[in-house]
Coordinates of C-alpha atoms in Angstrom, one line a residue:
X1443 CA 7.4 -1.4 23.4
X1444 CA 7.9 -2.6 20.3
X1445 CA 9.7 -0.6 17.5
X1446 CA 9.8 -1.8 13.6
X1447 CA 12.5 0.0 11.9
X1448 CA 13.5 -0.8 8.0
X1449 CA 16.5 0.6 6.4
X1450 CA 17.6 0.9 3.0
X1451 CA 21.2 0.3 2.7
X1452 CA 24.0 -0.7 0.4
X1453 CA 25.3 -4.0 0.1
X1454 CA 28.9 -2.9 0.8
X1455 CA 27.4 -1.0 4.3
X1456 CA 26.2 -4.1 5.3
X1457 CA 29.1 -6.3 4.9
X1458 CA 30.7 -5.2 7.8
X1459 CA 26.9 -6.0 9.8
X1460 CA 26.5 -9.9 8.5
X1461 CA 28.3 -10.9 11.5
X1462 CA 26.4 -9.4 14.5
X1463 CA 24.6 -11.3 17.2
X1464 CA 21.0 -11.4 18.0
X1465 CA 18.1 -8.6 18.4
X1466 CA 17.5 -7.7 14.7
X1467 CA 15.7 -5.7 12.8
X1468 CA 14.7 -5.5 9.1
X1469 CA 17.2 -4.2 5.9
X1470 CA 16.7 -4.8 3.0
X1471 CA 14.7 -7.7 4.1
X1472 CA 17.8 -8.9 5.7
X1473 CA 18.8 -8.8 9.4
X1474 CA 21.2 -6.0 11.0
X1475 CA 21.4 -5.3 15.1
X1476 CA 20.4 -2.0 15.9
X1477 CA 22.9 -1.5 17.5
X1478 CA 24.3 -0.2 14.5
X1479 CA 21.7 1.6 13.2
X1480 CA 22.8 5.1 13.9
X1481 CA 26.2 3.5 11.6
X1482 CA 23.6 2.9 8.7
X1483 CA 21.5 5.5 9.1
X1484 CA 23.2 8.6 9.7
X1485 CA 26.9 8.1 8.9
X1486 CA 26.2 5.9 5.7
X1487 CA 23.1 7.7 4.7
X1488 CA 20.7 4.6 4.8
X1489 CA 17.2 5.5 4.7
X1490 CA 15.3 5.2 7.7
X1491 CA 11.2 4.4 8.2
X1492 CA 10.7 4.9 12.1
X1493 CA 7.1 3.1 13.2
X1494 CA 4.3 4.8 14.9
X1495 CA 5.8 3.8 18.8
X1496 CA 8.4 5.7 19.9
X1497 CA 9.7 7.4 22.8
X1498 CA 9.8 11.1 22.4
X1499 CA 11.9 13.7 25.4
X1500 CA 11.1 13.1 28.6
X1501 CA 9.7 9.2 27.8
X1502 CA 13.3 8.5 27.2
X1503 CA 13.8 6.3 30.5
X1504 CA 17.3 4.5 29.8
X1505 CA 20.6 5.7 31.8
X1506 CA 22.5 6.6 28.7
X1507 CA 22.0 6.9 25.6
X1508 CA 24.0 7.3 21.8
X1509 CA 23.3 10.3 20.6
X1510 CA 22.9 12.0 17.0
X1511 CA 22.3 14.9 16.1
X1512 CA 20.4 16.5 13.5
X1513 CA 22.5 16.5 10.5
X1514 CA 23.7 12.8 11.3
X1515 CA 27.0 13.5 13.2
X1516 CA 27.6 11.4 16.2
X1517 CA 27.6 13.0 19.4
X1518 CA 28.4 10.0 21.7
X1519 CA 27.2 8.6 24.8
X1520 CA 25.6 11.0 26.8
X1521 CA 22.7 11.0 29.5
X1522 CA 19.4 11.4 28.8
X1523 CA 19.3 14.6 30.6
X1524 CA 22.2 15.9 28.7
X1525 CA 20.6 14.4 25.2
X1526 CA 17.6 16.6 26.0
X1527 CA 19.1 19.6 27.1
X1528 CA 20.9 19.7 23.7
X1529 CA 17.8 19.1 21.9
X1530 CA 16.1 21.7 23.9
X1531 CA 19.1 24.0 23.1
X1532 CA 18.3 23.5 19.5
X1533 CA 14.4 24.0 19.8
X1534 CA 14.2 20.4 18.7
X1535 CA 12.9 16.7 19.9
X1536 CA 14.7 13.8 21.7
X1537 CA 13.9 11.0 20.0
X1538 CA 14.7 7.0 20.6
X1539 CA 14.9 5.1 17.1
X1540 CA 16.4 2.2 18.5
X1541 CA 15.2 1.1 21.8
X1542 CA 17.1 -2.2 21.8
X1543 CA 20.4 -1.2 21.5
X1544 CA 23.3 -1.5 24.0
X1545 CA 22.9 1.5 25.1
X1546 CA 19.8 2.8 23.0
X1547 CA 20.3 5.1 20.1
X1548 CA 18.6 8.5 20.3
X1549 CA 18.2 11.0 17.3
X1550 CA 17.7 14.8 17.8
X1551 CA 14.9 15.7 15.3
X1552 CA 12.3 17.7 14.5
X1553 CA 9.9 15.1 15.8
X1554 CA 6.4 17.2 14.9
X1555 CA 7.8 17.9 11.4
X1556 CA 8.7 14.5 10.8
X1557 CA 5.0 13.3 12.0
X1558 CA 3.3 16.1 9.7
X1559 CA 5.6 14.9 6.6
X1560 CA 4.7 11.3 7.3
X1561 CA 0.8 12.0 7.6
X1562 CA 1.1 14.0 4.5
X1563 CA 2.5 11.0 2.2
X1564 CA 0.2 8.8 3.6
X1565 CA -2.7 10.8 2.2
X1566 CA -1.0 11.5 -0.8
X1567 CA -0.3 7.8 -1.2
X1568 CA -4.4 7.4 -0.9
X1569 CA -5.4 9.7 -3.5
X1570 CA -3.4 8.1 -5.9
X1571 CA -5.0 5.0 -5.3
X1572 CA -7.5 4.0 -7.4
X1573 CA -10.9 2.5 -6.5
X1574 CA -12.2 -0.1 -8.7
X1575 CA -16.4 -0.9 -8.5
X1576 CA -18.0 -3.9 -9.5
X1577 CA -21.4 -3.1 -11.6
X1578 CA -23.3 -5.9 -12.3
X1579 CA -25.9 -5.7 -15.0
X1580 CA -28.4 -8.7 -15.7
X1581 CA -29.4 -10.0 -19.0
X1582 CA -32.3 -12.8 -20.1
X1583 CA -32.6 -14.7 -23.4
X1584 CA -34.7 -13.7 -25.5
X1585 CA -34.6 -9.6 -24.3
X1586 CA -35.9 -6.9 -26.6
X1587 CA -33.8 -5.5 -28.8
X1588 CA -34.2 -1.9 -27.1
X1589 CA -33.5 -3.5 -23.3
X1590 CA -30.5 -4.8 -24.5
X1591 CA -29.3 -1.4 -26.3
X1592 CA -30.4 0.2 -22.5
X1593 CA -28.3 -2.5 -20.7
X1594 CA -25.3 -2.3 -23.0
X1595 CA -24.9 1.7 -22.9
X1596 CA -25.3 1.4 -18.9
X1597 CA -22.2 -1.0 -19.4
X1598 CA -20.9 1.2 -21.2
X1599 CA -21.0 4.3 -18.9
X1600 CA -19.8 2.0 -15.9
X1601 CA -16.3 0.7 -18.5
X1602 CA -16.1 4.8 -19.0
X1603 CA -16.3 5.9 -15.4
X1604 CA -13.4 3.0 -14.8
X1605 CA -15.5 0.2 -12.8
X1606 CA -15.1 -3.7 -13.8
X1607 CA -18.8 -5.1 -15.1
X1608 CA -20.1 -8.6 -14.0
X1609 CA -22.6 -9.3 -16.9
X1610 CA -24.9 -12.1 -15.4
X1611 CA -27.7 -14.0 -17.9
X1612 CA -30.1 -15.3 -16.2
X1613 CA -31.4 -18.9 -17.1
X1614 CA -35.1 -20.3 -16.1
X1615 CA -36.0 -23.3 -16.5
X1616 CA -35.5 -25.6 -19.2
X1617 CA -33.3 -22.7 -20.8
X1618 CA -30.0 -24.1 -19.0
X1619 CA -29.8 -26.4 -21.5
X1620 CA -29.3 -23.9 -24.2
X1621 CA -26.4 -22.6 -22.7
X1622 CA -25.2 -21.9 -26.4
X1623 CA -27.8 -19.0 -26.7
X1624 CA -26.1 -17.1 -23.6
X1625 CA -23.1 -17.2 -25.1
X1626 CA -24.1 -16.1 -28.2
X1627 CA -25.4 -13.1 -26.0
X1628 CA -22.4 -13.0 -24.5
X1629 CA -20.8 -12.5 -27.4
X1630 CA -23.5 -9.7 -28.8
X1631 CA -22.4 -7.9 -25.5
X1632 CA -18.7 -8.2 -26.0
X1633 CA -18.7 -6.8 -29.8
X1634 CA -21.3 -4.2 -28.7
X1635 CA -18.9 -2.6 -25.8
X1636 CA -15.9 -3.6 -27.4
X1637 CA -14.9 0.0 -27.4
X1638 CA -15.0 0.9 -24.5
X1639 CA -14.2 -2.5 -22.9
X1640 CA -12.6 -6.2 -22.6
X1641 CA -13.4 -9.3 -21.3
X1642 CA -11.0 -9.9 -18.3
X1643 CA -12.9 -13.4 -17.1
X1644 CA -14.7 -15.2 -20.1
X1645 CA -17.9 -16.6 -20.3
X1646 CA -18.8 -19.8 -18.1
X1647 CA -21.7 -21.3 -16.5
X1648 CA -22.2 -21.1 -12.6
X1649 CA -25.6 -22.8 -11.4
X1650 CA -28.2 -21.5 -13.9
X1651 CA -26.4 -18.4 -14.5
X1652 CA -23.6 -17.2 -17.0
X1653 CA -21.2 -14.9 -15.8
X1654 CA -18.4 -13.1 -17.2
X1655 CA -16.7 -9.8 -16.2
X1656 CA -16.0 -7.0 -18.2
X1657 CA -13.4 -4.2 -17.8
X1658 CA -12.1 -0.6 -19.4
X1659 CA -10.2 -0.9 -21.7
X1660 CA -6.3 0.5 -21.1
X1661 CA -5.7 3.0 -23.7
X1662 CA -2.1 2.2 -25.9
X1663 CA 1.1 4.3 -24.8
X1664 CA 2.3 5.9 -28.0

């Protein structure tokens, strides 16, 4: 079983690491052997991101283990009997963090706690993201003056709502080779939603259409 661990650490707590030998794992983008992990984590107050596989109580199958407890202190090398029974004691969870360690280091912790906490930043983290639509709305030379007013408030109302606009016009015929006219629409477009919106990719020909994208405009930090 695999386990990816990153830790946050100090550049004088890993000093003393450069030198270890092989099994490694990721800080600060670096390389330290878990081994030392528990040093790190719990004694130097590195900040640990355990991965979704672990072994939790009674999947703990090594002989012994190195045991911390739940403020960080280090208990030693117990069992994994004697690990649990302490953990039990204090109504808590076994838990290996480092299964590759010589011998493996176990934490005691609140192990349903620490999966609730996790979940809950996770779907915090998604709400704050922000999903960004693509509208398209298609133009044609020579359009009415009142289809155009129609297209250019729906791009307006798409810039508003926060979506990115791909304004297409649409050449037939003979009319690609008055590619001057759609960018003079174009550019009608552009000053008509310049309120509300800037051009993020300019005009430009692709096969017989003209395309250019459109999007809200970031409002100035005072």
């Amino acid at each position: 079983m695999e386990l990816f661990i990153k830790v946050e650490a100090s550049a004088s707590h890993l000093m003393a690491l450069s030198k270890l030998p092989i099994r490694f794992v990721e800080v600060n983008n670096g390389r330290v052997c878990p081994f030392y992990l528990f040093y790190l984590c719990f004694i130097c107050g590195g900040d640990l991101t355990i991965g979704k596989e672990l072994r939790v109580n009674e999947e703990i199958t090594a002989k012994e283990l190195r045991l911390i407890g739940v403020d960080g202190e280090q208990i030693g090398i117990v069992s994994p009997r004697e690990a649990l029974a302490i953990a039990r004691e204090a109504g808590l969870d076994l838990v290996e963090v480092a299964p590759h360690a010589k011998p493996p280091v176990c934490r005691i912790m609140d192990y349903g706690k620490y999966k609730f906490q996790q979940s809950k930043r996770e779907k915090e983290a998604r709400k704050k993201q922000k999903v960004v639509n693509v509208k398209e709305v298609k133009f044609r030379l020579g359009i009415e003056d009142h289809d155009f007013e129609v297209k250019a408030r729906n791009i307006e109302r798409f810039l508003k709502k926060g979506d990115k606009v791909k304004v297409t016009v649409m050449f037939r015929g003979r009319e690609i080779s008055h590619s001057d006219m759609g960018l003079a629409l174009c550019n009608r477009i552009i000053e008509r939603v310049g309120d509300v919106g800037s051009v993020e990719k300019p005009p430009k020909l692709e096969g017989k259409n003209m395309i250019m994208v459109l999007s809200p405009k970031q409002e100035k930090k005072q």
